[in-house]
Amino acid sequence: MTTKIRRIDAELRRRIAGMAAHERLPREVDLAHALDVSRSTLRQALGTLQRSGLIYTVPGSGTFVSDRRVTKGSSLSGFSEDMRARGMEPGSRLLSAAPVVVTGSVATELGVADGELAYSIDRLRLADREPMCVESVLLPATPFPGLLTHDLTGGLYDLLRTEYAVEVATAQQSVSAVTADPEQSALLGVAEGDPLLAVHRIGLDDRGHIVERAVSHYRADRYSFMLIATRDGVS
């Protein structure tokens, strides 16, 4: 990919990120003029985005933004399981992994005493090699000796299950709307101040022991949550 194509690709991705699903892109001639490139160069860049699934073309109608959002239901599953269930290839880039001492409210949330050791794992989670969320996980160190020596780029729930015979059975989870800070912006490929979904989760095993405390920041243009509510006493 040439420098010019990379520049156009980055600019088109930035514009698409701010558009709604199924919104039509400007006409090719207008887009080429706005980006100050030839139509042949623009077509190369658009072809790359179409192969990536970010846009689609309807003959005679134009080029449109694909709906790339992943909808998360109320069932408990890990990121990798979610992506595979939707036909997407999960991936991770390990940002940091280290033992830390936890205190205060963080220790309380993790179910350990002040000053106890935990493992801190920060990862950029990918779907089909595209950034989806920044995930920060804390796990109590005692139940998981040697955790940081394992490959941490795969599914963490899979690792806990196969290496430690621990299954995350239930979770307390909350979702809130936030905006991207400079670091999140750079990692997720969004503009600073763009909307993100912040998911705070406390995971417990089948005996009610706290296994993890996770805070994940998802791209709001690529991820949504669906909750099913029922009225008490109504069948």
PDB file of C-alpha atoms in Angstrom, residues 1 9 25 29 35 42 44 66-67 72 75 78-79 86 98 108 114 116 144 153 163 168 170 187 193 215 218 220 234:
ATOM      1  CA  MET A   1       0.000   0.000   0.000  1.00  0.00           C
ATOM      2  CA  ASP A   9      -7.512   4.849   3.777  1.00  0.00           C
ATOM      3  CA  LEU A  25     -21.056   7.827   1.158  1.00  0.00           C
ATOM      4  CA  VAL A  29     -16.528  12.260  -7.958  1.00  0.00           C
ATOM      5  CA  LEU A  35      -9.856  14.234  -0.637  1.00  0.00           C
ATOM      6  CA  LEU A  42     -10.024   6.600  -4.475  1.00  0.00           C
ATOM      7  CA  GLN A  44      -8.278   1.475  -4.720  1.00  0.00           C
ATOM      8  CA  SER A  66     -21.745  -1.495   6.773  1.00  0.00           C
ATOM      9  CA  ASP A  67     -23.338  -2.231  10.117  1.00  0.00           C
ATOM     10  CA  LYS A  72     -24.128  -8.552  23.210  1.00  0.00           C
ATOM     11  CA  SER A  75     -25.792 -14.538  28.473  1.00  0.00           C
ATOM     12  CA  GLY A  78     -16.082 -14.076  27.170  1.00  0.00           C
ATOM     13  CA  PHE A  79     -15.005 -11.744  24.376  1.00  0.00           C
ATOM     14  CA  ARG A  86     -20.711 -14.076  15.278  1.00  0.00           C
ATOM     15  CA  ALA A  98       2.190  -7.504  35.898  1.00  0.00           C
ATOM     16  CA  THR A 108     -12.999  -4.947  48.075  1.00  0.00           C
ATOM     17  CA  ASP A 114      -5.882  -4.625  51.492  1.00  0.00           C
ATOM     18  CA  GLU A 116      -2.858  -8.521  48.682  1.00  0.00           C
ATOM     19  CA  PHE A 144      -3.833 -18.649  39.787  1.00  0.00           C
ATOM     20  CA  THR A 153      -3.420 -13.142  23.970  1.00  0.00           C
ATOM     21  CA  GLU A 163      -5.179 -24.520  33.336  1.00  0.00           C
ATOM     22  CA  VAL A 168     -16.714 -17.989  35.532  1.00  0.00           C
ATOM     23  CA  THR A 170     -22.007 -15.561  37.125  1.00  0.00           C
ATOM     24  CA  LEU A 187      -5.613   2.306  20.563  1.00  0.00           C
ATOM     25  CA  GLY A 193     -14.054  12.430  22.706  1.00  0.00           C
ATOM     26  CA  VAL A 215     -13.240  -2.813  33.059  1.00  0.00           C
ATOM     27  CA  TYR A 218     -15.849  -0.723  23.725  1.00  0.00           C
ATOM     28  CA  ALA A 220     -19.822   2.406  20.576  1.00  0.00           C
ATOM     29  CA  VAL A 234     -46.727 -11.408  34.391  1.00  0.00           C
TER      30      VAL A 234
END
